[in-house]
CSV table of C-alpha atoms in Angstrom, one decimal:
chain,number,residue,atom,x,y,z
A,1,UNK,CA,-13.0,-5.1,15.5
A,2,UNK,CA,-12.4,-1.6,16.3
A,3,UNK,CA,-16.2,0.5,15.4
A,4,UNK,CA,-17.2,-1.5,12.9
A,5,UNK,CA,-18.3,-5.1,12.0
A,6,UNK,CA,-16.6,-6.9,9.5
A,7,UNK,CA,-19.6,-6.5,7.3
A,8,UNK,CA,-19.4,-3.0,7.7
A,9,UNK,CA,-15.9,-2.7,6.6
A,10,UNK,CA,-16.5,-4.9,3.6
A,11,UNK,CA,-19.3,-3.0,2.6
A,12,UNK,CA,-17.4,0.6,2.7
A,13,UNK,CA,-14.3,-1.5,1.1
A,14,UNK,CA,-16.6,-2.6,-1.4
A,15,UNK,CA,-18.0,1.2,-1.8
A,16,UNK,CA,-14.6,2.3,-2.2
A,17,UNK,CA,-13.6,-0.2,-4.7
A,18,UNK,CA,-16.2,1.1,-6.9
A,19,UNK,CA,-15.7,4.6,-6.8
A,20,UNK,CA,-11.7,3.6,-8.0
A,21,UNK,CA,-13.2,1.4,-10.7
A,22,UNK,CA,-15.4,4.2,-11.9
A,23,UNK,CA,-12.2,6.4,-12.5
A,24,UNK,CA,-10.7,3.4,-14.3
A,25,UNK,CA,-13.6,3.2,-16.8
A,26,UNK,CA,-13.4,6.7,-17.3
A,27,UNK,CA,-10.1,7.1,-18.5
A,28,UNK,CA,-9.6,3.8,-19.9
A,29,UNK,CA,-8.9,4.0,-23.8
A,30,UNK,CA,-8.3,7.5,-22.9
A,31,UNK,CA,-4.7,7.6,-21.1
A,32,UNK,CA,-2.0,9.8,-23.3
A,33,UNK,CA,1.7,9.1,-23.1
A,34,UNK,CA,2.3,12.7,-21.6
A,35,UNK,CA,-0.5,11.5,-18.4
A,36,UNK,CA,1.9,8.5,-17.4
A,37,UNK,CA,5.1,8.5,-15.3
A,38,UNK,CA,7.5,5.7,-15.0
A,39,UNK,CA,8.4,5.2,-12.2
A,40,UNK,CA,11.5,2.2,-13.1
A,41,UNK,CA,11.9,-0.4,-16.0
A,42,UNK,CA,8.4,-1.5,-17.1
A,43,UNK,CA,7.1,0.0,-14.1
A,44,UNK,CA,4.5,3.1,-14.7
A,45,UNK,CA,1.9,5.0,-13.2
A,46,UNK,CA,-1.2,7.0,-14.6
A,47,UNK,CA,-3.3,9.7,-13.7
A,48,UNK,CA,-6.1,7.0,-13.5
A,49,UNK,CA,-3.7,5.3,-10.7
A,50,UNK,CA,-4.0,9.0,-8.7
A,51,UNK,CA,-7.5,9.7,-9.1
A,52,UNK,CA,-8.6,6.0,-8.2
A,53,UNK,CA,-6.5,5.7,-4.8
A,54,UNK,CA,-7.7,9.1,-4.1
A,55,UNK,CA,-11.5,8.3,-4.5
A,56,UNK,CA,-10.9,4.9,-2.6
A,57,UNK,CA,-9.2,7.4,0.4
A,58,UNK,CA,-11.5,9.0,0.7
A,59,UNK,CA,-14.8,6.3,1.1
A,60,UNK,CA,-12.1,4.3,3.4
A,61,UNK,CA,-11.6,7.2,5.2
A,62,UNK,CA,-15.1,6.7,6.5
A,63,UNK,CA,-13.7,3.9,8.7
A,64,UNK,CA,-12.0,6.6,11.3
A,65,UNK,CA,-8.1,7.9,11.2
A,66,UNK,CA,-7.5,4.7,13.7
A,67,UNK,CA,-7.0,2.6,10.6
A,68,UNK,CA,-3.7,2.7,9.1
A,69,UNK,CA,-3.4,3.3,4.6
A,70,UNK,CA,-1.2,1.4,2.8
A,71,UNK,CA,-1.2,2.8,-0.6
A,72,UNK,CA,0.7,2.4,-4.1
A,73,UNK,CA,0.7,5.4,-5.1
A,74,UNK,CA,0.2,7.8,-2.4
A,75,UNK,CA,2.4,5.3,0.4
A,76,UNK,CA,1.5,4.7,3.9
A,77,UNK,CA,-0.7,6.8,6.8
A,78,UNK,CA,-0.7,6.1,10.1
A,79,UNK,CA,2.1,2.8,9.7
A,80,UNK,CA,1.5,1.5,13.4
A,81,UNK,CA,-2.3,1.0,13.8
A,82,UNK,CA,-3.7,-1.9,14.3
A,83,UNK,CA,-5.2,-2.4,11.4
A,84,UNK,CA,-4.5,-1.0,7.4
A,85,UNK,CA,-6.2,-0.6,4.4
A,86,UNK,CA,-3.5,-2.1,2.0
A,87,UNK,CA,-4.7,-0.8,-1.6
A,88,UNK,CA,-3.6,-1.4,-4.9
A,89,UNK,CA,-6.1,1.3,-7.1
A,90,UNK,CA,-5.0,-0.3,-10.5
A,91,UNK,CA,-2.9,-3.6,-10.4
A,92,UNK,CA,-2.4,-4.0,-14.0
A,93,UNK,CA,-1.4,-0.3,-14.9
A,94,UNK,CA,1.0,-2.0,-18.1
A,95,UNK,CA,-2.2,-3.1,-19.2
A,96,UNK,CA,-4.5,-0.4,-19.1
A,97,UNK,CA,-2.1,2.0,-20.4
A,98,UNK,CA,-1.7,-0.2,-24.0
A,99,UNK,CA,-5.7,-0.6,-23.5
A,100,UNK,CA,-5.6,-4.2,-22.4
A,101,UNK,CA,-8.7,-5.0,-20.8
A,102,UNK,CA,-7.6,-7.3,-18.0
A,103,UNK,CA,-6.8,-4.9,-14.7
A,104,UNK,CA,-8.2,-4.5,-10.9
A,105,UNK,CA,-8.2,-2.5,-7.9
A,106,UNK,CA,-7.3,-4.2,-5.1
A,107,UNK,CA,-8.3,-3.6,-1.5
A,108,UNK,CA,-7.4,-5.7,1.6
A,109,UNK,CA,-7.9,-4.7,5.2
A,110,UNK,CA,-4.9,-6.4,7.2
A,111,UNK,CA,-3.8,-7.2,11.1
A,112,UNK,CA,-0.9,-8.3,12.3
A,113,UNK,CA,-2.2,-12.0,11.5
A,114,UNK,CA,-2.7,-10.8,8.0
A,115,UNK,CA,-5.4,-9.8,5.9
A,116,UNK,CA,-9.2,-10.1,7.2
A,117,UNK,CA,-10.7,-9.4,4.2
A,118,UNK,CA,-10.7,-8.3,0.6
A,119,UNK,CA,-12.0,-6.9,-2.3
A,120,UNK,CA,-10.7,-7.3,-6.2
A,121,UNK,CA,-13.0,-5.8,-8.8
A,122,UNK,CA,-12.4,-5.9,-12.2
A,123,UNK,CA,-14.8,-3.0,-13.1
A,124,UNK,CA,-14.8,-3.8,-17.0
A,125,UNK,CA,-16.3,-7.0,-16.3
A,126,UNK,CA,-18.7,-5.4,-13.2
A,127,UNK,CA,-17.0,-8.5,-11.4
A,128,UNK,CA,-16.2,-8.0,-7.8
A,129,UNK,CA,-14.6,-10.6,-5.7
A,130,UNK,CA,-14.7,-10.9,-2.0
A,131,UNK,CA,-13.4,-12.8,0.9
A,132,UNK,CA,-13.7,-12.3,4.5
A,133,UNK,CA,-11.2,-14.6,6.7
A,134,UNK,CA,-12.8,-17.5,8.0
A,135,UNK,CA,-15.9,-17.0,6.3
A,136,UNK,CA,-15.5,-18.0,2.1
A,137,UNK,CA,-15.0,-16.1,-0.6
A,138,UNK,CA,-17.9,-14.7,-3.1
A,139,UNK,CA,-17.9,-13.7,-6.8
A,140,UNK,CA,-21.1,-10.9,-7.0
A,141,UNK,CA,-22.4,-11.9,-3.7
A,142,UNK,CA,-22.7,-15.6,-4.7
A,143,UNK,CA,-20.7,-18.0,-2.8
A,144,UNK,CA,-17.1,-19.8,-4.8
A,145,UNK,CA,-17.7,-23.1,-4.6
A,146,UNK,CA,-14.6,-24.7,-3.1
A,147,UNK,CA,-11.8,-26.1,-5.3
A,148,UNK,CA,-10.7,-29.4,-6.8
A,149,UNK,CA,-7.8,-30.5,-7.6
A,150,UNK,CA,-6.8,-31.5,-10.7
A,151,UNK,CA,-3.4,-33.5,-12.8
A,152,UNK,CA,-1.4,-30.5,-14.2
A,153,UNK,CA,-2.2,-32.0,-17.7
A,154,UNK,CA,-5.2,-30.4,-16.8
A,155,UNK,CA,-4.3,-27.3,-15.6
A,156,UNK,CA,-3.9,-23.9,-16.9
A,157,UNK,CA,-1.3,-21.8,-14.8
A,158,UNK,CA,-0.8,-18.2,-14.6
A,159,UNK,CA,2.7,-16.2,-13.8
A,160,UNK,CA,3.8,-13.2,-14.2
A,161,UNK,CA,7.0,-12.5,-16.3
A,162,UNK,CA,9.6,-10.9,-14.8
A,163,UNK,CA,11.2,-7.5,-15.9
A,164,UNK,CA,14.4,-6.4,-15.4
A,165,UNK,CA,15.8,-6.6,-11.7
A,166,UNK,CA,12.4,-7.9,-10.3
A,167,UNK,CA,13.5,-11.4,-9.6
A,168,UNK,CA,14.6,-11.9,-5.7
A,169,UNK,CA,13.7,-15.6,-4.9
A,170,UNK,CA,15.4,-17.3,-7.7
A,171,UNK,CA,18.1,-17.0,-10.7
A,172,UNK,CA,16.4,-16.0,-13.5
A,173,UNK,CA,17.8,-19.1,-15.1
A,174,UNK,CA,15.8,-21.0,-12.8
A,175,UNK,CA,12.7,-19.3,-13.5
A,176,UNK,CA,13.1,-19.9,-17.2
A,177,UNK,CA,14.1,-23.9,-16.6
A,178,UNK,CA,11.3,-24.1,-14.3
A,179,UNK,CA,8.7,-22.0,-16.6
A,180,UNK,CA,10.0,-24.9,-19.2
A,181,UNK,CA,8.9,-27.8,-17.0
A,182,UNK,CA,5.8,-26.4,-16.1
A,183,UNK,CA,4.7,-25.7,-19.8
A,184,UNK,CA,5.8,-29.4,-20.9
A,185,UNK,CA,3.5,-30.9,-18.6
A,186,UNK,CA,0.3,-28.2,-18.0
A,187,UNK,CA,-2.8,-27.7,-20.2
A,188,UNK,CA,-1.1,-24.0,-20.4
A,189,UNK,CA,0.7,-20.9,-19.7
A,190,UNK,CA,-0.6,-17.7,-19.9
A,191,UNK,CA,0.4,-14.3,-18.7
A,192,UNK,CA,-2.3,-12.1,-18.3
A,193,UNK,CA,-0.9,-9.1,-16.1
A,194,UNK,CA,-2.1,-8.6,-12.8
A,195,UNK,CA,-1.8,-10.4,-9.9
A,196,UNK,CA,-4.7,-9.7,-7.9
A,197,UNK,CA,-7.6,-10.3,-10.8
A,198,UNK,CA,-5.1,-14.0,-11.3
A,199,UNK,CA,-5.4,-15.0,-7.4
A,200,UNK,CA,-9.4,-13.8,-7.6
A,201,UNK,CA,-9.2,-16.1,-10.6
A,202,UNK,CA,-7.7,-19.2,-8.9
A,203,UNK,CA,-10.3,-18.6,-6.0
A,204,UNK,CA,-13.2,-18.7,-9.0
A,205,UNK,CA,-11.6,-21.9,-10.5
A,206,UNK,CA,-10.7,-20.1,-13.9
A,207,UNK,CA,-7.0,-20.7,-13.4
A,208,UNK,CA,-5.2,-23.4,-11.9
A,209,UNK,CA,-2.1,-22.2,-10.3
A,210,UNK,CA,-0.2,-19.2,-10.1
A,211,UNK,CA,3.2,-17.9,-9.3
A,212,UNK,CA,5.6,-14.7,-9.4
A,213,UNK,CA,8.7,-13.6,-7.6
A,214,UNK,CA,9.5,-10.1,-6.4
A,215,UNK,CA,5.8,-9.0,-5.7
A,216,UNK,CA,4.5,-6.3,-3.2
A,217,UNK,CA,1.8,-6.8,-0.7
A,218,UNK,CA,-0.6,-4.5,-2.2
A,219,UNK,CA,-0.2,-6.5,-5.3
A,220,UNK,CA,-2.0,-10.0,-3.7
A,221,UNK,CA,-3.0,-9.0,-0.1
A,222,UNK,CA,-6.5,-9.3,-1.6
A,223,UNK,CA,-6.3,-11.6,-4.3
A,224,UNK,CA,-4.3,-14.0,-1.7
A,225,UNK,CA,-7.4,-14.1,0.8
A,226,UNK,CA,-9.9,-14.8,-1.9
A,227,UNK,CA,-7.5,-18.1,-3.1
A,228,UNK,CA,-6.9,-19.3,0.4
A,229,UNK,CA,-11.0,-18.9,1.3
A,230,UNK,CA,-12.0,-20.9,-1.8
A,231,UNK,CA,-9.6,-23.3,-1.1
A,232,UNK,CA,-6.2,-22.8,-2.4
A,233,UNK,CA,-2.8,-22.4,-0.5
A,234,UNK,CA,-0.7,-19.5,-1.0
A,235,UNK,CA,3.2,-19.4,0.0
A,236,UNK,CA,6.3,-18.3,-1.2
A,237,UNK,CA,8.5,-20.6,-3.5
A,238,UNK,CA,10.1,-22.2,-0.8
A,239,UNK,CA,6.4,-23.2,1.4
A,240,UNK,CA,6.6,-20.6,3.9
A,241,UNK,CA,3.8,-17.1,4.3
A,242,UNK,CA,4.7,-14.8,1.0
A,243,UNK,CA,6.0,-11.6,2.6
A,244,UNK,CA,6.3,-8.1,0.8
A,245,UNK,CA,8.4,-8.1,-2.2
A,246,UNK,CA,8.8,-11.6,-2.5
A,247,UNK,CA,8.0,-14.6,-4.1
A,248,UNK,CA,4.4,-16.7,-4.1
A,249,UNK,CA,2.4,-19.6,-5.4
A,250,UNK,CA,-0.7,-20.3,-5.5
A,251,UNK,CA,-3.1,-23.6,-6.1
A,252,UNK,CA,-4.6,-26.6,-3.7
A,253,UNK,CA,-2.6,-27.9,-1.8
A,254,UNK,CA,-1.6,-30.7,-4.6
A,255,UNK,CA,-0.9,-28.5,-7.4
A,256,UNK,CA,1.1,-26.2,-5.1
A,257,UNK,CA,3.3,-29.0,-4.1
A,258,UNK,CA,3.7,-29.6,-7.8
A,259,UNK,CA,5.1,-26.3,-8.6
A,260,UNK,CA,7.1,-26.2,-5.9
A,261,UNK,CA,8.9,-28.8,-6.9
A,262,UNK,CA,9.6,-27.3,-10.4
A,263,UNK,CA,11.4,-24.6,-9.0
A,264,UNK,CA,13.9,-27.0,-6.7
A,265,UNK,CA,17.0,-28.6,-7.5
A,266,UNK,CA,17.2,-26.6,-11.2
């Protein structure tokens, strides 16, 4: 793997999702209306976002200029390599910028055969999720026990509603027929706002099942490989590998079958 070991590489990615999370804490609460941009319909950027993909650059930079950046806010380095850093510094921003205390940073390192490891913290919480491929997933260095599945009367699902222009997959129709169905017959709905700390979630066993449409890869690279390495699939609405800017779900294999079959034939 190029210089490094994998443990290497999650132990600078690790690094480098600190250093974002400490800019997050310090200008969280803090953020004024004139510090954010907005950049489309309910879609906005901080000067937290900046300064936290910049201080992550920078510890990943460590790595050598053979690895390739992926990067919300600052875009993409060095597109061909073989393998990218693919980082989200504050998935969440809607959140954080009304002082809702439920946001990430996101890190993933990727290959062509997708992502090899990855990194959510949530740096409120000082709770740091990680997964290497092939190896588990781990909530503070302690191993996620693999998941179980449950009825979905027992299940509390996640999603993330979608604003204007966002949906790809499906008819918004559908999504609200199908959201119907699947709060008749779950323990819950919630929407909580950010798709990485919601996958790290399903991988802990906190949530159930999850699913959006019309979300980027620096949005769930990370969150995706901690779910699949505690046990949970991850697809796109229609069963196939969730590509950028379009639809997923997320649950064992049982419960993702279930919701896939909510969205079908509506």
């Amino acid at each position: 793997m190029a210089d490094l070991k994998l443990e290497e590489l999650m132990q600078l990615a690790s690094s480098a999702a600190l250093a974002g999370g400490a800019e997050l804490k310090a200008h969280f609460g803090d953020v004024s209306r004139n510090s954010v941009q907005r950049k489309a319909l309910g879609d906005y950027a901080s000067k937290a976002d900046l300064a936290a993909e910049k201080a992550i650059a920078v510890i990943l930079a460590e790595a050598g200029d053979h690895y390739g950046f992926v990067g919300e806010e600052t875009g993409t380095r060095n597109a061909d390599a073989k393998h990218r850093w693919v980082v989200d510094p504050l998935d969440g921003t809607s959140n954080f910028i009304w002082g809702i205390p439920y946001f990430a940073v996101s890190i993933a390192l990727c290959d062509d055969q997708g992502e090899v490891l990855g990194v959510v913290l949530d740096p409120l919480r000082d709770e740091m999720f990680t997964a290497i491929r092939g190896c588990g997933a781990w909530l503070n260095g302690k191993r996620l026990a693999r998941l179980s599945d449950k009825r979905p009367d027992e299940a509390i699902i996640s999603l993330s509603m979608p604003i204007q222009g966002q949906l790809k997959a499906i008819e918004r129709s559908t999504f609200f027929r199908s959201l119907d169905a699947i709060t008749n017959e779950t323990a819950g709905v919630r929407r909580l706002g950010s798709a990485a700390l919601d996958l790290a979630y399903i991988g802990a066993g906190r949530l159930d099942g999850y699913f959006e449409d019309g979300l980027s890869h620096y949005d769930y690279a990370a969150g995706k490989l901690i779910a699949q390495e505690a046990g949970a699939l991850v697809t796109s609405f229609t069963g196939g590998v969730p590509v950028d800017g379009g639809s997923l779900l997320a649950g064992t294999s049982s419960m993702l079958l279930w919701l896939k079959s909510k969205f079908q034939h509506r």
